[in-house]
Short mmCIF file of N, CA and C and ligand atoms in Angstrom, two decimals:
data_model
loop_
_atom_site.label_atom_id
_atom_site.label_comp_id
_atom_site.label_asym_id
_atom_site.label_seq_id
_atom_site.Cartn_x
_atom_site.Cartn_y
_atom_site.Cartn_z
N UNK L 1 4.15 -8.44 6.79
CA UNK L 1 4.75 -7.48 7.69
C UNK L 1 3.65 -6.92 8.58
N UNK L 2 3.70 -7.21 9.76
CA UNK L 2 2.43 -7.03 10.62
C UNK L 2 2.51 -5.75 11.08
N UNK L 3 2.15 -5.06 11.42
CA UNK L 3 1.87 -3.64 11.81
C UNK L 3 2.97 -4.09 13.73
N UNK L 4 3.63 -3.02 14.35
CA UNK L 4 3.44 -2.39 15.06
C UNK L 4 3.07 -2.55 16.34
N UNK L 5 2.84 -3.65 17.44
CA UNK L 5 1.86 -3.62 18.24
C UNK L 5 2.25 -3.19 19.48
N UNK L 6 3.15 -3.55 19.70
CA UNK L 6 3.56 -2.81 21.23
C UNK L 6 4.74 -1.96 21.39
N UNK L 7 4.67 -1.04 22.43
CA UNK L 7 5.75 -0.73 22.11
C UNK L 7 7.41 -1.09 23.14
N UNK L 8 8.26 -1.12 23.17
CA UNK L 8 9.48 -1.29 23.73
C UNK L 8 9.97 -0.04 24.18
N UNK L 9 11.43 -0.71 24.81
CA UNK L 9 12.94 0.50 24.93
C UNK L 9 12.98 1.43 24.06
N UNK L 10 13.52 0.26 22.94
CA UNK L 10 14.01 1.01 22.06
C UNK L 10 13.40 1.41 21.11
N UNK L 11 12.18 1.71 21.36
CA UNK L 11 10.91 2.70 20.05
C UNK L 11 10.40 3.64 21.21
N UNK L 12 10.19 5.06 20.22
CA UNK L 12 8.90 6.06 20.90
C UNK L 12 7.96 5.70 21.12
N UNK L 13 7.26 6.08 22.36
CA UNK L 13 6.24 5.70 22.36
C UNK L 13 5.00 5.69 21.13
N UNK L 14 4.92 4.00 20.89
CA UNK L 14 3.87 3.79 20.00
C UNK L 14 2.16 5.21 20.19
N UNK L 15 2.70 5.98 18.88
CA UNK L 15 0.66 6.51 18.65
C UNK L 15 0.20 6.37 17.51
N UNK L 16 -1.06 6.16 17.24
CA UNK L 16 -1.44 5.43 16.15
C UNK L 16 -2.66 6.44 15.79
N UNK L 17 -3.14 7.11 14.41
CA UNK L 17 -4.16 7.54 14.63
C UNK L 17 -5.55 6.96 14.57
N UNK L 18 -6.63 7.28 14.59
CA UNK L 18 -7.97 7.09 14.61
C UNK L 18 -8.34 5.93 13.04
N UNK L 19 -9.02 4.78 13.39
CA UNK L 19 -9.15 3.80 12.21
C UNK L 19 -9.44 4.24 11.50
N UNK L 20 -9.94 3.76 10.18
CA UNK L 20 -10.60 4.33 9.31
C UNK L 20 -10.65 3.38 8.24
N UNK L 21 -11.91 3.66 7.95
CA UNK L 21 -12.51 2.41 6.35
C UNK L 21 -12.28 2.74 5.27
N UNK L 22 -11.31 1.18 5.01
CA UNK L 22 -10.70 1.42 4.02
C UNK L 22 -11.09 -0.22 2.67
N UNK L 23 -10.90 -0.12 1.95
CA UNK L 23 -11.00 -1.23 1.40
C UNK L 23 -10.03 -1.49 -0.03
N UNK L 24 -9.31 -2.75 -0.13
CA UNK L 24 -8.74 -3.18 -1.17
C UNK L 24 -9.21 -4.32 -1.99
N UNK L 25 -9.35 -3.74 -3.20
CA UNK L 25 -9.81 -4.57 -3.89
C UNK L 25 -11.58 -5.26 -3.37
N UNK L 26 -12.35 -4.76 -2.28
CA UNK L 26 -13.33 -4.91 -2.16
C UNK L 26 -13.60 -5.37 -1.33
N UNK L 27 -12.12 -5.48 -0.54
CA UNK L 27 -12.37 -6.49 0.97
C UNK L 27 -11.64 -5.10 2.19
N UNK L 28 -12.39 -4.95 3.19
CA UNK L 28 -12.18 -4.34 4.13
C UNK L 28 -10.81 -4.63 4.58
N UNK L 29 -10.03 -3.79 4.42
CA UNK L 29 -8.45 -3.67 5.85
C UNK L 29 -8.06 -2.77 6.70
N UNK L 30 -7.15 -3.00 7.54
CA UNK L 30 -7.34 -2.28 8.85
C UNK L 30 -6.07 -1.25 8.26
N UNK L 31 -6.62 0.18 8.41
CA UNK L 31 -6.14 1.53 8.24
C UNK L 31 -5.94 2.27 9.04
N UNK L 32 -5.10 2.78 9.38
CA UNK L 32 -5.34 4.19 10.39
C UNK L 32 -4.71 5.32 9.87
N UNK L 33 -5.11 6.62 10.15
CA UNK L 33 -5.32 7.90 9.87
C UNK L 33 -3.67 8.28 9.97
N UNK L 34 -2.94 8.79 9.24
CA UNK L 34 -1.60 8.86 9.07
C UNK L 34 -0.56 7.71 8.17
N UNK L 35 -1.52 6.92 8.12
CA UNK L 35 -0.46 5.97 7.48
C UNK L 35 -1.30 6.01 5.55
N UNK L 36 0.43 5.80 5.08
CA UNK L 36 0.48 5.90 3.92
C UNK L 36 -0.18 4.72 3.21
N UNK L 37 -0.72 4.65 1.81
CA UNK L 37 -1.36 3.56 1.20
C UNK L 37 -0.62 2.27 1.07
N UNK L 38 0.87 2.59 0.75
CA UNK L 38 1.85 1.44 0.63
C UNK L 38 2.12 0.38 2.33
N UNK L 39 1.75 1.16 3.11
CA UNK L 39 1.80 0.99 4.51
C UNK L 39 0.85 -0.10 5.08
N UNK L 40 -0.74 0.42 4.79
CA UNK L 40 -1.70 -0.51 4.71
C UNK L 40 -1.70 -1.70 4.30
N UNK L 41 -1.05 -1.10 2.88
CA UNK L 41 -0.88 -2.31 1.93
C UNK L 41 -0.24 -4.09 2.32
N UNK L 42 1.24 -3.14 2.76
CA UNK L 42 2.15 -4.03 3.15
C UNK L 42 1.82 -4.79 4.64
N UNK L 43 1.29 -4.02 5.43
CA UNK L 43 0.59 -4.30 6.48
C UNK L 43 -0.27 -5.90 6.43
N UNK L 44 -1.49 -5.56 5.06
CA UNK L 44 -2.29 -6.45 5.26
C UNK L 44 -1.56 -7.69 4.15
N UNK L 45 -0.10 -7.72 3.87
CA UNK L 45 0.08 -8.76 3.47
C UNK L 45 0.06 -8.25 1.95
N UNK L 46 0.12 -7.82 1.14
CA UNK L 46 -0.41 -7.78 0.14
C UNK L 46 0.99 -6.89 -0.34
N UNK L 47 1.89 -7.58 -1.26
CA UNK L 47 3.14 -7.36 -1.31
C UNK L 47 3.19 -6.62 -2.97
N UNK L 48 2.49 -7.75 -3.70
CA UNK L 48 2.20 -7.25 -5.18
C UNK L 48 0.91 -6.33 -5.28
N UNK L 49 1.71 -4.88 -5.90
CA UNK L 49 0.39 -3.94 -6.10
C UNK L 49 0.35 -3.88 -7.76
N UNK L 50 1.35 -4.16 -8.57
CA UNK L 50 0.70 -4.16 -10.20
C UNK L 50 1.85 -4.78 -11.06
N UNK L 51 1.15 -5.43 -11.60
CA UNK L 51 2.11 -6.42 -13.06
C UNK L 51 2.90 -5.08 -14.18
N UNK L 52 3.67 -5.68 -14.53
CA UNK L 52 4.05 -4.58 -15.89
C UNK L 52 3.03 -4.94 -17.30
N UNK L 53 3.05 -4.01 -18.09
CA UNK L 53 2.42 -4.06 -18.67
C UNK L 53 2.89 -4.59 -20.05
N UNK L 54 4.06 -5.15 -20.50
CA UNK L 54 4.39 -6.06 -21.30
C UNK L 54 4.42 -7.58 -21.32
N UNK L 55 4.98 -7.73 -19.78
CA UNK L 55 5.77 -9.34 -19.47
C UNK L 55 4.37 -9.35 -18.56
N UNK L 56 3.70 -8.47 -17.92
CA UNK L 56 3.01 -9.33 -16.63
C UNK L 56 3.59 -9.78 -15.38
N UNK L 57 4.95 -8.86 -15.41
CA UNK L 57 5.75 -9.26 -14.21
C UNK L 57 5.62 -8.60 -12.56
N UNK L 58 5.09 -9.13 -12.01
CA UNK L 58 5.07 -8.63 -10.32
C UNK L 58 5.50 -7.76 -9.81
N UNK L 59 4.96 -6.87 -9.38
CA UNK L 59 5.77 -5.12 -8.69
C UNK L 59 5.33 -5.01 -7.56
N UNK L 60 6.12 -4.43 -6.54
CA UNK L 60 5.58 -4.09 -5.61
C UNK L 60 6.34 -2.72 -5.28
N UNK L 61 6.18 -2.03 -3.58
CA UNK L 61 6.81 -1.11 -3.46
C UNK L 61 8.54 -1.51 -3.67
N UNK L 62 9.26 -0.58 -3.76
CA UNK L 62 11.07 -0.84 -3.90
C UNK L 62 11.69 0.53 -3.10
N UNK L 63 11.57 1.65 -3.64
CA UNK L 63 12.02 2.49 -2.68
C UNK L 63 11.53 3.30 -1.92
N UNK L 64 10.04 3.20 -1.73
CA UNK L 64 9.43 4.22 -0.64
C UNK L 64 9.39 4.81 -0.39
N UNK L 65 10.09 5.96 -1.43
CA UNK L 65 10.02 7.64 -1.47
C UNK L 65 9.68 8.41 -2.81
N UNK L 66 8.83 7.92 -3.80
CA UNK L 66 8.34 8.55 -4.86
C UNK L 66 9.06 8.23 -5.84
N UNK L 67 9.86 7.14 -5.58
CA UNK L 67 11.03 7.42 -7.24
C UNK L 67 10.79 6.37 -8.23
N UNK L 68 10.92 4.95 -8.00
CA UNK L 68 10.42 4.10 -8.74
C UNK L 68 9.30 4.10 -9.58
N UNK L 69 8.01 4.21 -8.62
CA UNK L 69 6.86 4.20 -9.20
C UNK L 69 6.47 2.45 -9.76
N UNK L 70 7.10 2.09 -8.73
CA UNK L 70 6.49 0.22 -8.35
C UNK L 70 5.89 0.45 -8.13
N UNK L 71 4.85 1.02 -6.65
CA UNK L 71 3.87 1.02 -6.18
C UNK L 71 3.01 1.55 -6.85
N UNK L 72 2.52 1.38 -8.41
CA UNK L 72 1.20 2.03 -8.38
C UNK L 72 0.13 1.49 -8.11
N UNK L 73 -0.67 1.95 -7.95
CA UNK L 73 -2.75 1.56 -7.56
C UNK L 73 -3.17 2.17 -7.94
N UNK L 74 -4.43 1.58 -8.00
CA UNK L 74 -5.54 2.78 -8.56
C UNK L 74 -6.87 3.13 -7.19
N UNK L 75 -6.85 4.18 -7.02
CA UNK L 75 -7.65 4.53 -6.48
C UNK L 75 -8.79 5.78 -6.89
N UNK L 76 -10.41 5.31 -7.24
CA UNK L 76 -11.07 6.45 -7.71
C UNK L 76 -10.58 6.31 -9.20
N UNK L 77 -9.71 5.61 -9.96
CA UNK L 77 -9.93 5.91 -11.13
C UNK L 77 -8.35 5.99 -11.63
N UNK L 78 -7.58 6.67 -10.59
CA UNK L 78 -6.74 7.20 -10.96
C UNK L 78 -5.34 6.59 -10.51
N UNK L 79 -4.29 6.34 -11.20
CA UNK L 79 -2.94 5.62 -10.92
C UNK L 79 -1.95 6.67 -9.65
N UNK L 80 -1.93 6.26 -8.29
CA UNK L 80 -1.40 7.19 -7.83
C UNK L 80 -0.14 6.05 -7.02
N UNK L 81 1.19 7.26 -6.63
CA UNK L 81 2.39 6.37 -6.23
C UNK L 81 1.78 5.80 -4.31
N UNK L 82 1.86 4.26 -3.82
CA UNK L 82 1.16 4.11 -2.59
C UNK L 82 1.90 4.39 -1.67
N UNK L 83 3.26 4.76 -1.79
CA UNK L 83 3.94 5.10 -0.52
C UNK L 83 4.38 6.92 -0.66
N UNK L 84 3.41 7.62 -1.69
CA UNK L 84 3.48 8.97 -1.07
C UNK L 84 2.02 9.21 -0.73
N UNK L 85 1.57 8.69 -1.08
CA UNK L 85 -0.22 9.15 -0.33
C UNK L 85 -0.76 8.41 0.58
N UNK L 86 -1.09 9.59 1.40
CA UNK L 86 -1.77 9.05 2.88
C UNK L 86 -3.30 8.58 2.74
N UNK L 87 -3.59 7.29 3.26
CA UNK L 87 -5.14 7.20 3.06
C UNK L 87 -5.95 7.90 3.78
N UNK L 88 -7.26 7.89 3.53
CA UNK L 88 -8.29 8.71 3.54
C UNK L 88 -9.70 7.88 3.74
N UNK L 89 -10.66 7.98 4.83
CA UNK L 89 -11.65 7.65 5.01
C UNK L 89 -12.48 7.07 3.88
N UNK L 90 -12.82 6.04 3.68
CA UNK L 90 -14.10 5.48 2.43
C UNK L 90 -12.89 5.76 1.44
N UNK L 91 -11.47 5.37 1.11
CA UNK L 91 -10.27 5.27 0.09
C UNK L 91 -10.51 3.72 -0.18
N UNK L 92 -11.18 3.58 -1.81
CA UNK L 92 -11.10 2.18 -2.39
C UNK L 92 -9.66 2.36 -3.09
N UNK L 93 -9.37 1.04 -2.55
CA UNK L 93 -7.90 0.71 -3.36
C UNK L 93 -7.79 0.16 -4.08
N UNK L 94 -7.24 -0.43 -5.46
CA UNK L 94 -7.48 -1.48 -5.92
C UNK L 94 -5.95 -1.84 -6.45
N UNK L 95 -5.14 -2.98 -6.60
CA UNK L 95 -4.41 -3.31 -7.00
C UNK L 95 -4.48 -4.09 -8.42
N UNK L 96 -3.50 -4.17 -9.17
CA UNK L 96 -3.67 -5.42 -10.40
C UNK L 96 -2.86 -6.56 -10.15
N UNK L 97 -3.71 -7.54 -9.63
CA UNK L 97 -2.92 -8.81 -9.32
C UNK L 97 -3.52 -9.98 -10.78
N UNK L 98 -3.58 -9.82 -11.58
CA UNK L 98 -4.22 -10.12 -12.54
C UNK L 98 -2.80 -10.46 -13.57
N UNK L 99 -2.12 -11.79 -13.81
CA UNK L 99 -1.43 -11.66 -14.77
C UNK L 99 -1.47 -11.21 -16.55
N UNK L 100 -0.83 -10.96 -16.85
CA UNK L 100 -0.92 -10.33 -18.76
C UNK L 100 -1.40 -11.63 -19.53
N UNK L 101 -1.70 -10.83 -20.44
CA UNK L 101 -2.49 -12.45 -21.33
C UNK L 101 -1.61 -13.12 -22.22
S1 FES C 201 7.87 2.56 -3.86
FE1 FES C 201 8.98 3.69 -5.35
S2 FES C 201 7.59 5.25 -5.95
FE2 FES C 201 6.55 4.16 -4.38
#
């Protein structure tokens, strides 16, 4: 799902905020200032953010407003939901794309 690039009729005028460095999993992606982690995410392609923890089965975001809790990541340590938090300058992301054993 590619970001956004121009804008049309029928959209507001496209504004985007100021870039910002970000990295997933250890590889640099393109961020900007207002957009949410699940946003980035989905942006750079990256659909699966964590396996379950029994089966090892594939999650990604599902409803995009805090309720599921598909989208988790870890960022800094900590398991947070990616489509209620906005990223943040020098925000390591990390996903578990790692199947169960
Ligand atoms: S997508 Fe459901 S909590 Fe984030």
């Amino acid at each position: 799902m590619p970001r956004i690039a121009t804008t049309s009729d029928l959209l507001p005028e496209l504004a985007r905020g100021p870039a910002l460095n970000v990295t997933v999993n250890g590889t640099a992606v393109e961020a900007y200032d207002g957009e949410t982690i699940a946003a980035v995410l989905l942006a750079a392609g990256l659909w699966q953010l964590r396996r379950t923890r029994r089966r090892g089965e594939p999650r990604g975001p599902y409803c995009g407003m805090g309720v599921c809790f598909e989208c988790l990541v870890t960022v800094d340590g900590a398991a947070i939901r990616a489509c209620l938090t906005p990223v943040t300058d020098g925000m390591r992301i990390e996903t578990s794309q790692e199947a169960a054993p």
